Amino acid sequence: LPEGWRLIAPDLRGFGGSSLAELDENPSMDDYAADVLDVLRDLEITSAVVGGCSMGGYATFALLRRARDLARAVILVDTRADPDTPESRANRRNMLALLDREGPSGVARDMMPKLLGKTTLEERPDVEPLVRRLIKQHSAAALRGAIHRMMTRPDSSAILREVRVPTLIVVGEDYGEGASVIQERTHAYALKSSMCLLDPRPDLGEEGFTLPMPNGKRAEGAALQLAGKMGIEPAIVVHHKAIGDGFTFFVVYGSVK
């Protein structure tokens, strides 16, 4: 982390070291947002860069609805502003039924292909048993609450349109079919956002990021600007390559401050 920065990663209720004092009759993403705001209030933090990955992104949207002025900047990783589709809600109901039948172990087995991408499964086989173990150690009540909250979360596109602070939208290449479409839609909602696609390129022997821009000088400038925002200074583009219609892959070297 840059000097003077502090990283706070709160465990949501029922997960990690956080307890689940009582069952929630009407679980909502607002519950998670309220918990995070309570933590920040206890730490006397009134301004922060807020962000989340996947379900953490949904909690970030809820936090922005409640306390938008708290955010100095926003980071959204592999998440979406849109609510669940009817098909997604049906899948979550199936997940609840699986949880009732088999408990957290059944959920862990079913979620592995959805949580971990092809690159991770092939190149970091140690991650899968770790993630499986983390899911299995959670209570059925905590998992049930999380599934309900994701299934009933509201459309957050409106709150994104109101965000006026820098917003970084990140998506992994292995996020799934239609990932770039989902993230580009989120990118369009957030008026001051930048988007990058984290993209391991085994054919190049490098790791870098992809921007939704055609290859050229303008895209190189955007890559350097993004690298600067990530604390890479001075940054140098050592490789760039068009990887599809309107997308460019970059490898950037530099010192991380």
XYZ file of C-alpha atoms in Angstrom:
257
model
C 0.000 0.000 0.000
C 1.169 3.588 -0.599
C 2.621 5.270 2.465
C -0.115 6.758 4.625
C -2.847 4.449 3.300
C -4.783 2.006 5.444
C -6.589 -1.105 4.169
C -9.781 -2.172 5.960
C -11.423 -5.435 4.877
C -14.400 -6.049 7.201
C -15.931 -9.518 7.457
C -19.618 -9.252 6.552
C -22.076 -10.534 9.140
C -21.807 -14.281 9.614
C -18.556 -14.549 7.659
C -14.963 -14.764 8.825
C -14.633 -13.372 12.328
C -18.030 -11.651 12.360
C -20.867 -13.274 14.246
C -24.480 -13.669 13.187
C -26.259 -12.584 16.353
C -29.763 -13.320 15.129
C -31.508 -14.471 11.993
C -32.571 -11.703 9.625
C -36.274 -11.880 8.812
C -35.943 -9.578 5.789
C -32.293 -9.748 4.680
C -31.107 -6.879 2.493
C -27.818 -5.646 1.048
C -28.431 -2.588 3.197
C -27.574 -4.780 6.213
C -24.044 -5.288 4.933
C -23.710 -1.584 4.102
C -24.850 -0.637 7.608
C -22.293 -3.027 9.120
C -19.459 -1.470 7.087
C -20.585 2.033 8.029
C -20.624 1.011 11.706
C -17.019 -0.197 11.389
C -15.934 3.062 9.753
C -17.785 5.068 12.390
C -16.060 3.130 15.194
C -12.703 3.810 13.520
C -13.638 7.499 13.145
C -13.192 7.367 9.374
C -15.305 9.897 7.505
C -13.824 9.555 4.011
C -12.503 6.480 2.192
C -11.923 4.780 -1.135
C -14.614 2.094 -1.070
C -14.811 -1.008 -3.183
C -15.804 -4.615 -3.434
C -15.508 -7.758 -5.514
C -18.586 -9.671 -6.712
C -21.025 -9.661 -3.751
C -18.784 -7.043 -2.149
C -19.612 -4.840 -5.123
C -23.321 -5.205 -4.360
C -22.574 -4.134 -0.779
C -20.620 -1.170 -2.158
C -23.646 -0.056 -4.172
C -25.758 -0.277 -0.999
C -23.193 1.791 0.898
C -23.248 4.429 -1.837
C -27.039 4.633 -1.551
C -26.732 5.321 2.180
C -23.572 7.433 2.377
C -22.435 8.527 -1.076
C -20.467 11.509 0.258
C -18.207 9.176 2.247
C -16.589 7.806 -0.924
C -13.444 9.545 -2.189
C -13.249 6.987 -4.999
C -14.906 3.681 -5.914
C -13.491 0.325 -7.053
C -15.828 -2.307 -8.544
C -14.325 -5.723 -9.308
C -16.157 -8.485 -11.209
C -19.546 -7.136 -10.189
C -22.583 -5.591 -11.845
C -25.035 -2.779 -11.183
C -28.011 -4.602 -12.689
C -30.342 -6.680 -10.482
C -30.701 -10.433 -10.886
C -32.509 -11.610 -13.990
C -35.390 -14.090 -13.567
C -32.986 -16.851 -14.587
C -30.431 -15.752 -11.970
C -33.114 -15.658 -9.264
C -34.166 -19.190 -10.220
C -30.542 -20.313 -9.925
C -30.287 -18.762 -6.467
C -33.488 -20.525 -5.377
C -31.883 -23.758 -6.540
C -28.847 -22.843 -4.458
C -31.057 -22.345 -1.389
C -32.603 -25.760 -1.956
C -29.113 -27.276 -2.265
C -28.099 -25.570 0.967
C -31.119 -27.070 2.748
C -30.311 -30.554 1.399
C -26.533 -30.699 1.710
C -25.461 -27.731 3.792
C -22.382 -25.553 3.071
C -20.513 -28.508 1.528
C -23.035 -28.730 -1.289
C -22.774 -24.996 -1.918
C -18.977 -25.204 -1.985
C -19.060 -27.970 -4.584
C -21.570 -26.136 -6.782
C -19.817 -22.758 -6.575
C -16.266 -23.790 -7.499
C -16.678 -23.403 -11.296
C -18.398 -20.034 -10.751
C -15.905 -18.570 -8.284
C -12.619 -19.607 -9.873
C -11.635 -19.001 -13.473
C -9.911 -21.348 -15.879
C -6.524 -19.671 -15.406
C -6.623 -20.036 -11.624
C -7.763 -23.661 -11.752
C -4.990 -24.566 -14.205
C -2.098 -22.518 -12.836
C -2.878 -22.270 -9.099
C -4.408 -25.595 -8.031
C -3.801 -24.735 -4.363
C -6.506 -22.041 -4.475
C -9.472 -24.383 -5.073
C -9.181 -26.403 -1.814
C -8.620 -23.174 0.141
C -11.777 -21.526 -1.240
C -13.761 -24.738 -0.749
C -12.644 -24.907 2.879
C -13.567 -21.258 3.486
C -17.106 -21.821 2.182
C -17.602 -25.029 4.180
C -16.608 -23.365 7.452
C -19.432 -20.801 7.205
C -22.797 -21.457 8.776
C -25.826 -22.328 6.672
C -27.582 -19.268 8.133
C -24.853 -16.894 6.903
C -24.871 -18.428 3.416
C -28.673 -18.369 3.261
C -28.693 -14.685 4.201
C -26.111 -13.856 1.530
C -28.043 -15.710 -1.181
C -31.278 -13.931 -0.250
C -29.529 -10.561 -0.280
C -28.050 -11.131 -3.719
C -31.355 -12.428 -5.087
C -33.344 -9.402 -3.895
C -30.807 -6.624 -4.441
C -32.166 -3.581 -6.311
C -31.018 -2.061 -9.583
C -27.993 0.122 -8.752
C -27.496 1.765 -12.147
C -29.133 4.988 -10.917
C -26.774 5.393 -7.964
C -23.785 4.841 -10.252
C -24.961 7.669 -12.500
C -24.892 9.956 -9.450
C -21.350 9.059 -8.398
C -19.012 11.969 -9.148
C -15.755 10.563 -7.780
C -13.166 8.520 -9.739
C -14.428 4.978 -10.287
C -12.310 2.011 -11.383
C -14.121 -0.993 -12.889
C -12.055 -4.181 -13.070
C -13.001 -7.491 -14.667
C -11.008 -10.680 -15.015
C -10.757 -12.281 -18.439
C -12.144 -15.510 -16.935
C -15.117 -13.777 -15.274
C -17.475 -15.599 -17.597
C -19.409 -15.355 -20.837
C -20.585 -11.816 -21.467
C -18.280 -10.388 -18.790
C -16.986 -7.537 -20.935
C -20.552 -6.604 -21.921
C -21.647 -6.480 -18.274
C -18.645 -4.415 -17.242
C -18.962 -2.035 -20.193
C -22.573 -1.393 -19.162
C -21.412 -0.666 -15.599
C -18.687 1.552 -17.066
C -21.321 3.472 -19.028
C -23.421 4.026 -15.888
C -20.495 5.546 -13.942
C -19.720 8.903 -15.533
C -16.180 9.282 -14.114
C -15.098 5.659 -14.455
C -12.167 3.869 -16.017
C -12.346 0.190 -16.904
C -9.629 -2.423 -17.221
C -9.727 -6.116 -18.007
C -7.145 -8.123 -16.054
C -5.924 -10.537 -18.650
C -3.167 -13.168 -18.254
C -1.734 -13.781 -21.722
C 0.161 -17.102 -21.633
C 0.939 -16.708 -25.324
C 2.899 -13.561 -24.463
C 4.407 -14.838 -21.228
C 3.153 -11.647 -19.547
C 0.349 -10.354 -17.380
C -1.286 -7.045 -18.060
C -4.652 -5.425 -18.543
C -7.066 -4.788 -21.365
C -8.822 -1.509 -22.106
C -12.024 -1.227 -24.164
C -10.324 0.989 -26.753
C -8.915 0.337 -30.236
C -5.132 0.006 -30.423
C -3.394 3.345 -30.965
C -1.810 6.404 -29.343
C -5.027 7.360 -27.528
C -5.244 3.904 -25.976
C -1.555 4.070 -24.951
C -2.237 7.364 -23.203
C -5.224 5.894 -21.398
C -3.110 2.908 -20.289
C -0.444 5.218 -18.844
C -3.116 7.282 -17.110
C -4.633 4.155 -15.570
C -1.202 2.906 -14.505
C -0.607 6.217 -12.775
C -3.892 5.900 -10.897
C -2.746 2.452 -9.746
C 0.433 3.969 -8.312
C 2.799 2.838 -11.086
C 5.141 5.781 -11.662
C 6.934 6.311 -13.905
C 5.016 3.903 -16.127
C 6.208 2.629 -19.514
C 4.084 0.724 -22.029
C 6.366 -2.137 -23.096
C 3.797 -4.012 -25.153
C 0.366 -3.386 -26.645
C -1.707 -5.542 -28.966
C -5.223 -5.437 -30.396
C -7.099 -8.496 -29.099
C -10.499 -7.960 -30.635
C -12.832 -5.359 -32.004
C -12.264 -2.263 -29.877
C -10.007 -3.886 -27.219
C -6.254 -3.527 -26.613
C -4.028 -5.566 -24.310
C -1.215 -3.722 -22.479
C 1.853 -4.678 -20.500
C 3.105 -1.765 -18.398
C 6.302 -1.668 -16.369
C 7.224 0.799 -13.654
C 7.832 1.350 -9.961
C 4.941 0.900 -7.543
C 4.794 3.662 -4.970
